[in-house]
Each structure stands twice: as C-alpha cells, then as structure tokens.
Coordinates of C-alpha atoms in Angstrom, one line a residue:
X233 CA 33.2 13.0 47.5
X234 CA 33.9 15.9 49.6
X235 CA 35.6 17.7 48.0
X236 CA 33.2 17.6 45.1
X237 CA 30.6 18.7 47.1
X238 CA 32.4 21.5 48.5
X239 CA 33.2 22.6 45.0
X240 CA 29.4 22.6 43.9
X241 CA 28.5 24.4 46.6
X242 CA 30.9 27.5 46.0
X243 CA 29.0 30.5 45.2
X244 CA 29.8 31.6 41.3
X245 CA 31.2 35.0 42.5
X246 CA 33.8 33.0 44.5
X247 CA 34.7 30.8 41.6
X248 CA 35.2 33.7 39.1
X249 CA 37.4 34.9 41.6
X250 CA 39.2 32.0 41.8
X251 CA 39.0 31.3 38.3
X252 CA 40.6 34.4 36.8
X253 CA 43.1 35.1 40.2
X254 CA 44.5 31.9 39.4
X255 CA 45.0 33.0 35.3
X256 CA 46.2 36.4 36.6
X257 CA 49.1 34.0 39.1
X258 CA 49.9 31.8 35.9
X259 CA 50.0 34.4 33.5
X260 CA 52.5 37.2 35.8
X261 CA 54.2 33.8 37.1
X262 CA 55.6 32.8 33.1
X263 CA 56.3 36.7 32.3
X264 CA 58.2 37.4 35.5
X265 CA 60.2 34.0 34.6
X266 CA 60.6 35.2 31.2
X267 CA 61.9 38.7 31.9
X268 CA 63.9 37.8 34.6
X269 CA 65.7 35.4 32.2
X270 CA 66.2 37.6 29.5
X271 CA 67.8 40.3 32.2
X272 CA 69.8 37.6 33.6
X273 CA 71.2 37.4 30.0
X274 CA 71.6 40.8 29.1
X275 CA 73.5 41.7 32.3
X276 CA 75.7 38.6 32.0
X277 CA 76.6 40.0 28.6
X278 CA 76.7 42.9 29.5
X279 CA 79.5 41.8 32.4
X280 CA 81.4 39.6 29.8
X281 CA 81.9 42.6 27.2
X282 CA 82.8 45.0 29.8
X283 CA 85.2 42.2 31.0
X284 CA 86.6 41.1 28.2
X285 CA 87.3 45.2 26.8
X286 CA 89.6 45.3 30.3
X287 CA 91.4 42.6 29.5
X288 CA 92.1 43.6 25.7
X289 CA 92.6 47.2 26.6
X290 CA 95.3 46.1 29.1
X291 CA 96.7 43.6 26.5
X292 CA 97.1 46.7 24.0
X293 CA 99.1 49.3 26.3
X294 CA 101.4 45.8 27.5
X295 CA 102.5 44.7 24.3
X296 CA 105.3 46.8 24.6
X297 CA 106.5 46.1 27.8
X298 CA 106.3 42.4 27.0
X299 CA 108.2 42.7 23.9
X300 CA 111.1 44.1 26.0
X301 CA 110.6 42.2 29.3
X302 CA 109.7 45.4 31.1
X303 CA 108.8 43.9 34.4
X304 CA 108.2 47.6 35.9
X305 CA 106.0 48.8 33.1
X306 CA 103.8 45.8 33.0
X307 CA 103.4 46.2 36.4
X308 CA 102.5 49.6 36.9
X309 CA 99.6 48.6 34.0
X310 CA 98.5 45.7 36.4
X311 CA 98.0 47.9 39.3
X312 CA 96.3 50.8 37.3
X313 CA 93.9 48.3 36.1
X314 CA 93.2 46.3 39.5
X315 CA 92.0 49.6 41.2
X316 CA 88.7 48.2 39.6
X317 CA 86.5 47.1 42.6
X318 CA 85.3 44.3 40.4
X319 CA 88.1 42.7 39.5
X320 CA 89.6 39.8 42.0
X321 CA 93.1 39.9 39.8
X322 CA 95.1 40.9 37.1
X323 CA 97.8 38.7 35.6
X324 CA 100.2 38.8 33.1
X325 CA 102.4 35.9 31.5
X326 CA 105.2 36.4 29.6
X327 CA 106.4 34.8 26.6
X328 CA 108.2 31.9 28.5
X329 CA 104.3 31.4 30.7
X330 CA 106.0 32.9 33.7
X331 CA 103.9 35.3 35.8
X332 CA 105.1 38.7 35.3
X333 CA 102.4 40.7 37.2
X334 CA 99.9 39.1 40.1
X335 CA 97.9 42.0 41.8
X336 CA 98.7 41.6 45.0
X337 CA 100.8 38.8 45.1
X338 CA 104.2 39.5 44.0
X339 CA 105.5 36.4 45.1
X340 CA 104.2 34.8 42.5
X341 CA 106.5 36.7 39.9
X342 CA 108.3 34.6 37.8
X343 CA 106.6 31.2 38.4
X344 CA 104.2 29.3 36.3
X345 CA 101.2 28.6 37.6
X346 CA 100.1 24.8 37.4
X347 CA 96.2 25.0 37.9
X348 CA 93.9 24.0 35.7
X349 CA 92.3 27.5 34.5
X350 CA 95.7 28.7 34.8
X351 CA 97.2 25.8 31.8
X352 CA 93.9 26.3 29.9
X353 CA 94.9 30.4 29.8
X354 CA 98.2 30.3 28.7
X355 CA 97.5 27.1 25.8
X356 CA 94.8 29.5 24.1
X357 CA 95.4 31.2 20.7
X358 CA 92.5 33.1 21.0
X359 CA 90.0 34.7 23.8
X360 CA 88.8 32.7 26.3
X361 CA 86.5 33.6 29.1
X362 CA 86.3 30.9 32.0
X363 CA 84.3 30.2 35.2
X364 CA 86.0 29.4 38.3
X365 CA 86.3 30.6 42.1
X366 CA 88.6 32.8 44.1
X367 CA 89.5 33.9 47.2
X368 CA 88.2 32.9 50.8
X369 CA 85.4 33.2 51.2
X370 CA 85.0 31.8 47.6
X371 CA 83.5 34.6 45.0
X372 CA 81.8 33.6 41.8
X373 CA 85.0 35.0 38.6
X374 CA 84.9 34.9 35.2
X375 CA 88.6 34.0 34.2
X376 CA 89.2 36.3 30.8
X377 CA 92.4 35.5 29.1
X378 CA 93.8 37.2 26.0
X379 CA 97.0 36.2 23.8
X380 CA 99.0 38.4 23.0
X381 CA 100.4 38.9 19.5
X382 CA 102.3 41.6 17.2
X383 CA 101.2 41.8 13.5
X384 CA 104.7 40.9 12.2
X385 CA 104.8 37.5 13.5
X386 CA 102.4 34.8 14.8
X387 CA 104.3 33.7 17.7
X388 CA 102.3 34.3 21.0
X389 CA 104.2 36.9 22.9
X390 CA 102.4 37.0 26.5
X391 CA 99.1 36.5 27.9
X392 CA 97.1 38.6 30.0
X393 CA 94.4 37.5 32.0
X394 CA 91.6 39.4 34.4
X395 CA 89.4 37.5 37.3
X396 CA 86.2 39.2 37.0
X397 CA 84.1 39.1 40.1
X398 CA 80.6 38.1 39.2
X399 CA 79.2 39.3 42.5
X400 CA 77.9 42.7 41.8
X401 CA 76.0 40.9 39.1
X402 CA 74.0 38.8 40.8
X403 CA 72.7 41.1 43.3
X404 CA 71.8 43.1 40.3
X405 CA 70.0 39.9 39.0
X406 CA 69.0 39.6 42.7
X407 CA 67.4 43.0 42.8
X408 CA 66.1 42.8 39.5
X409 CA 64.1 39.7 40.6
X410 CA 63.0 41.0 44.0
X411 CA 62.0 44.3 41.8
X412 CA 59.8 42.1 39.3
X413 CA 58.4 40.0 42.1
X414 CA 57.1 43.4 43.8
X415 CA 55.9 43.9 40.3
X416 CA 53.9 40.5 40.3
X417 CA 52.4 41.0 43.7
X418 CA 51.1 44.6 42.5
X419 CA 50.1 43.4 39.6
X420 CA 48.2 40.0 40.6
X421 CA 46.5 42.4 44.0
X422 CA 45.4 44.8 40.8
X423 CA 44.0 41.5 39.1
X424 CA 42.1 40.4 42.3
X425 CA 40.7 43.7 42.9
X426 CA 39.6 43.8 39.2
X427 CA 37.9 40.4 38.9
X428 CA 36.2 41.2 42.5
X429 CA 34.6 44.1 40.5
X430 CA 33.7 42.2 37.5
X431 CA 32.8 39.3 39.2
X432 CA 30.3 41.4 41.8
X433 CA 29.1 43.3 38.7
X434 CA 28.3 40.0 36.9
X435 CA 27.0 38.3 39.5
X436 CA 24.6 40.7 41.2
X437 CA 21.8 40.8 38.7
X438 CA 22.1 37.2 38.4
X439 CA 21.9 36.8 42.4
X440 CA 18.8 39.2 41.8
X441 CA 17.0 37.1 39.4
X442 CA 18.0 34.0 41.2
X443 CA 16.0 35.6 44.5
X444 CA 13.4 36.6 42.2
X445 CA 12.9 33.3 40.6
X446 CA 12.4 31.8 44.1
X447 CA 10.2 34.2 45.2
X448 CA 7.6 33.7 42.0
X449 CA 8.0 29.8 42.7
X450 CA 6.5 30.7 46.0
X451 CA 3.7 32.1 44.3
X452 CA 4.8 35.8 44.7
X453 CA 4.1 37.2 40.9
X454 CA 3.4 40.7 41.7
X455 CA 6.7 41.5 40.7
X456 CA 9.0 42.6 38.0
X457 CA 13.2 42.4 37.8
X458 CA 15.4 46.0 36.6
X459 CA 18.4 44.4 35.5
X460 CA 20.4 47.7 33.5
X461 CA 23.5 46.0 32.2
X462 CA 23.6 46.6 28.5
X463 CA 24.5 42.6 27.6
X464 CA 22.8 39.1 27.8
X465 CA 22.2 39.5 31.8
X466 CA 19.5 42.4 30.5
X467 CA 17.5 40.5 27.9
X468 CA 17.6 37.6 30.5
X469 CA 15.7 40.1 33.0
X470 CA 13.4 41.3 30.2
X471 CA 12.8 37.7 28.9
X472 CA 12.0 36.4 33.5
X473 CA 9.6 39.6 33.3
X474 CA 7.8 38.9 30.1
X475 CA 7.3 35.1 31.1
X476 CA 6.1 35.7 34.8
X477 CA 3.1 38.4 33.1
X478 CA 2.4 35.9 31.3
X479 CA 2.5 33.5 34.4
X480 CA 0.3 35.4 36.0
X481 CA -2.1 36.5 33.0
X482 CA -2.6 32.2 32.7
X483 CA -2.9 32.2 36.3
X484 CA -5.7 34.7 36.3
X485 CA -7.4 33.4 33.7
X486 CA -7.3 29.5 35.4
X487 CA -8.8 31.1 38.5
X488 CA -11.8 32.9 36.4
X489 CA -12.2 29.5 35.0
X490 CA -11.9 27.8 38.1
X491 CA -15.0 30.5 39.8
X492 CA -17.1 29.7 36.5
X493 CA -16.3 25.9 36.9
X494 CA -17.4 26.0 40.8
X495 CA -20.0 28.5 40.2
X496 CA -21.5 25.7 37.6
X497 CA -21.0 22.6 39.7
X498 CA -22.7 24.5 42.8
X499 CA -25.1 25.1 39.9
X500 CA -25.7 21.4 39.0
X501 CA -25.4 20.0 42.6
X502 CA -28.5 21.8 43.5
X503 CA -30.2 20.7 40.2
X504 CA -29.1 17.2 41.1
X505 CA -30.5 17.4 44.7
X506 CA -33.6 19.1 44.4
X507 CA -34.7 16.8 41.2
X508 CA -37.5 14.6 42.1
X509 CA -36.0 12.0 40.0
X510 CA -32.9 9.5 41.0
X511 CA -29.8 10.0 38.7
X512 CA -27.0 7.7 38.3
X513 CA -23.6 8.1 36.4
X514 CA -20.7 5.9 35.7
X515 CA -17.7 5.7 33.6
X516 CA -16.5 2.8 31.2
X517 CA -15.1 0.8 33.5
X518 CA -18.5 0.6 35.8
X519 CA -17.8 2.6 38.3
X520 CA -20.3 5.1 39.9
X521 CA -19.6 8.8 39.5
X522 CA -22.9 10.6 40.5
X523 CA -25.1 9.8 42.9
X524 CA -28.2 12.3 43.5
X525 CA -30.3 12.1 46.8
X526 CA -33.4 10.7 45.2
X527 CA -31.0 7.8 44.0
X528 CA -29.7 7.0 47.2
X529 CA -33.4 7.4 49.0
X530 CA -34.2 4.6 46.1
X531 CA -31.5 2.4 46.0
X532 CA -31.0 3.1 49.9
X533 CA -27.4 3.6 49.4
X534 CA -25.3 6.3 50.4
X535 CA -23.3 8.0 47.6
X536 CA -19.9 7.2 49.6
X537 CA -20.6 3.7 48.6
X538 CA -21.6 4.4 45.2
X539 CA -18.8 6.6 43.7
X540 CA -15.5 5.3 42.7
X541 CA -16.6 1.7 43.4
X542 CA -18.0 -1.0 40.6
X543 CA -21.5 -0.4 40.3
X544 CA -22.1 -4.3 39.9
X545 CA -20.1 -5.0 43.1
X546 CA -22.0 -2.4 45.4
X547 CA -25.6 -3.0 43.8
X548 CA -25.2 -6.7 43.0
X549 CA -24.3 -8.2 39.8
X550 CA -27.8 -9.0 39.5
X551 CA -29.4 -5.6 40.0
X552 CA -32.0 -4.6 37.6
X553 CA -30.5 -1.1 37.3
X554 CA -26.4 -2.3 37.1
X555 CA -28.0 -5.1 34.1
X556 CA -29.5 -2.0 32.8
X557 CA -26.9 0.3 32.9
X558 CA -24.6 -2.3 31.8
X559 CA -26.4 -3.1 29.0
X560 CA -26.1 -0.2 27.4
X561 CA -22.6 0.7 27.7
X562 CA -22.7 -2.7 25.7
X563 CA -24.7 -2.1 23.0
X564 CA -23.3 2.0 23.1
X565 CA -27.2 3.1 22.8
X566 CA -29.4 4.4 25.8
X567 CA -33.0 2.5 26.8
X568 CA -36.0 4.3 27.1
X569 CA -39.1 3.9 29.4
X570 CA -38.1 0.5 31.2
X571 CA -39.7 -0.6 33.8
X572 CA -37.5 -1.9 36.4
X573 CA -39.1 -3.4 39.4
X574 CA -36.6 -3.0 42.8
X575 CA -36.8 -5.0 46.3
X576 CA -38.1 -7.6 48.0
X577 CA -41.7 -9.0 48.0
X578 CA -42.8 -7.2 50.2
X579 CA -41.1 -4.1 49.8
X580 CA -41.6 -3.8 45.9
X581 CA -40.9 -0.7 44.0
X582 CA -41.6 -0.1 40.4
X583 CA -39.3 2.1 38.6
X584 CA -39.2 3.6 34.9
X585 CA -35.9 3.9 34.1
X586 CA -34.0 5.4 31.0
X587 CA -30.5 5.7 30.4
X588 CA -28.0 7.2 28.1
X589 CA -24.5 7.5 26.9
X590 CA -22.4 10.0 28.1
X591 CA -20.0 12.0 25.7
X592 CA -17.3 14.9 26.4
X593 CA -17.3 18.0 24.5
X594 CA -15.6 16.3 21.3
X595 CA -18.3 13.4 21.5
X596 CA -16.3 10.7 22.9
X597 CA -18.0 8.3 25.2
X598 CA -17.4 8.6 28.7
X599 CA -19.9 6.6 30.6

C-alpha cells in the first residue's frame, strides 16, 4: 500500500523520466550485449585464422626437413617462428611422434609426449585447433596442430603444432567492452538529458493548465491560458479557454437573473406586507409557504410557525381556513366569497375568504 501510494503521487514529469531512462538502459543494455558478442566472435576468429596460417605456414617450409630427419633445419624454423610474442610454443613431431623441436625446451627432443592434448595432436589426419592451459601462472592457448603430408603418398610424415596465447585477445575483448560500456553511459546520460527536455517541454503547459484549472475552480475566471505547442496540448488550451468564457458568460448571465429575481421578490414582499388583506400559500403536501403580515395579525401566528410546517398541524385540523384550503387542493378548484368565521365567542372574527390553485409557468399545480 505504500508503495502504491508513492507511485500515484510521482509527479508525470518524474515518471516520463523514469519511463523512457529506463527504455534508454534496456534498449543500450541488449545492443552493448549484442555487439560485444559479435566482437567477441570476430576477434576469436580473427585469432584462430591468424593461428592456424602460423602453424600451416611452418608446416610448409618443414616438410622438407622432416622428410630427411633434419633435426637442425626444423629447428632453426621452430625458433624463427617462436619469436612471435603470442605464441607460448612451437612443436614439431616427427614421423615416429617423437618431439623434434620444443621452443625452449630442448630436453624434450626425442620423446613423446603422453598428455592428453598432446595424443589428440599427433592421432589427427586433419587440423585441429584445441583449448588448454600453459605455463605458470596458467595462460589461456589455443593448441593448433597440423599433419603433415606429401602429395605422393598418404602416410602422415610429421606434425607440427603451435600454443597460441589467447591473452592479448581478451584484453582486446576487455577493452572493447570497457570501450562500449563508456559508449552506454554516454549514450544513456544523452537519453536522460533528452527525455528531461521532452519531458519539461510536455509537461509545462500541462502544469500550466493544471494551475489554471484550480485557479477558475476557485472562482478566478478572469483569465485565459497561451499554450504555443503546435500539437494536442494547444487545442487543449484553446478548448479550457473557450469553456471558461463560456463559464463565465453563464455565470454572468445567472447573476443578472439572480438581481432580476431578488429585485422581484423585494418587489412582491412589499406588495405582500403592505396589502390590507391576509394571504396564505401552501404546497401539495399542506405545508405553509407564504405568510403576509395581515395573515399573521389574523390568525395571530407568526410566519416562523407557519412556513415549512403542515398547515393542519399549526392551525388545527379543524380550522375553518386549513378545511378551506384543504378543500380545494381536493377538489383542484378555488372558492370564492366564503365566509369563514374565526375565534372564540367572545373574540369572533368574520372573514371572507377565497382561494385558488397555484400553477408554475407550464401550468402545473403547485399548491
């Protein structure tokens, strides 16, 4: 429930903001994924061709040498090649699977090596690129091995194998990510800076007619909204405008009618009080709704106990004028020229009464 209510009461500049900074994230997050990936693979590739051309390129200048067991050859072609800073070793096997060159281990000339990447190497008929460790500290090597053969026959003749050290290409992957990282950041800070702007420019005229709306529910209508954005927001501002003239155009024209409407009850009060004759109103239901003073000097009432009240409950239900009165909302015709006589013995009064049906302007009955 918190949180909900936190969430309602974020502004909608703040959650445009939010909204689209979060896209922007999402959005650089999958395409720095994706081209790091596809860099990954291309400079993996690219490290597996360049290896595997060393290796093949050594295996063509040594076919020679290993045709004639020229130990001295071979291994002035080892050491050429192992000048490379990237490679960890070159090796080269014989016919028989001995070791004729190890770069920088010439004790291991003439044995066969038992390892496992080592069997795999010298059993292939064909290239075959390997992943393994070497050295101390360990370092990340692609074992390349190439067979070698002559054209005249298909017996294998040698092997010649390269440990390619993978190193240099992961801090190129390495940099490469820290390079589209920096990218992201730039790119997702250029994204908030942009939504900022579009989010201010949408939500200022809005902010304005918000302000404004309150202000005319206050009663302020004197007043009129500029809103100059070309789109919806702009025929929004025109539309607020047009309604609060006409607001205010209703409102005028309920206040003349209000001035007329008290002018004409002021009017009628002092027709009602200066009348030498007593007048009585009610409604449907019985109840009193004008009271002049003759009435009350006749009926010796006051009109407080007259008005909203059952005429038949604050005159008796025996009263001449309530029998009267209640009579003909009865019969739904007025009497003429009754005589009603009021009071006790002796305090008599002799009235003549009349009465009447009251309609509105569309000549329904209302009392």
């Amino acid at each position: 429930m918190m949180t909900s209510s936190k969430t309602k009461s974020l502004r909608l500049q703040t959650r445009l903001i939010l909204y689209s900074t979060a896209l922007i994230l999402i959005l650089m997050a999958m395409i720095t994924i994706l081209v790091e990936k596809r860099q990954s693979e291309i400079i993996q590739e690219e490290a597996r061709k360049r290896g595997v051309a060393i290796a093949q390129n050594l295996a063509s200048v040594s076919t020679n040498a290993l045709l004639t067991y020229n130990y001295v050859v071979l291994q002035q072609n080892g050491e050429k090649v192992a000048f490379d800073e990237d490679l960890a070793y070159v090796i080269i096997h014989d016919k028989e699977s001995k070791v004729a060159v190890y770069s920088q281990h010439d004790e291991k000339q003439g044995m066969i090596l038992t390892d496992e990447v080592s069997q795999k190497a010298l059993l292939t008929k064909e290239s075959l690129i390997q992943f393994t460790f070497s050295g101390e500290p360990k370092t990340r090597i692609l074992d390349i091995a190439i067979p070698v053969y002559i054209k005249e026959s298909d017996e294998k003749w040698g092997t010649v194998r390269i440990g390619l050290s993978l190193e240099r290409m992961y801090r190129q992957i390495a940099k490469t990510r820290f390079n589209l990282l920096l990218l992201g950041f730039f790119a997702l800070f250029l994204g908030i800076l942009g939504s900022i702007f579009f989010a201010r420019r949408i939500t200022r005229p809005i902010s304005g007619l918000v302000e404004t709306t309150i202000s005319a529910a206050q009663g302020n209508l004197e007043q009129a909204i500029a809103i100059q954005t070309g789109d919806e927001i702009e025929e929004l501002g025109k539309n607020f405008n047009h309604m609060i003239q006409q607001i205010l155009l209703h409102r005028t024209e309920l206040e003349n009618r209000l001035r007329e409407i008290t002018s004409l009850k002021a009017y009628t009060d002092n027709v009602l009080a200066s009348m030498t004759n007593g007048l009585v109103t009610i409604d449907l239901a019985g109840k009193g709704v004008t009271l002049n003073e003759m009435a009350e000097r006749i009926l010796k009432k006051r009109k407080e106990e007259i008005v909203g009240a059952p005429l038949g409950e604050a005159l008796g239900p025996r009263h001449p004028l309530w029998t009267m009165m209640a009579e003909t909302l009865a019969k739904g015709e007025g009497l003429f020229h009754s005589e009603l006589e009021l009071g006790k013995e002796d305090e008599r009064l002799w009235l003549m009464a009349s009465t009447s049906i009251l309609t509105d302007g569309e000549g329904r009955k209302i009392g």
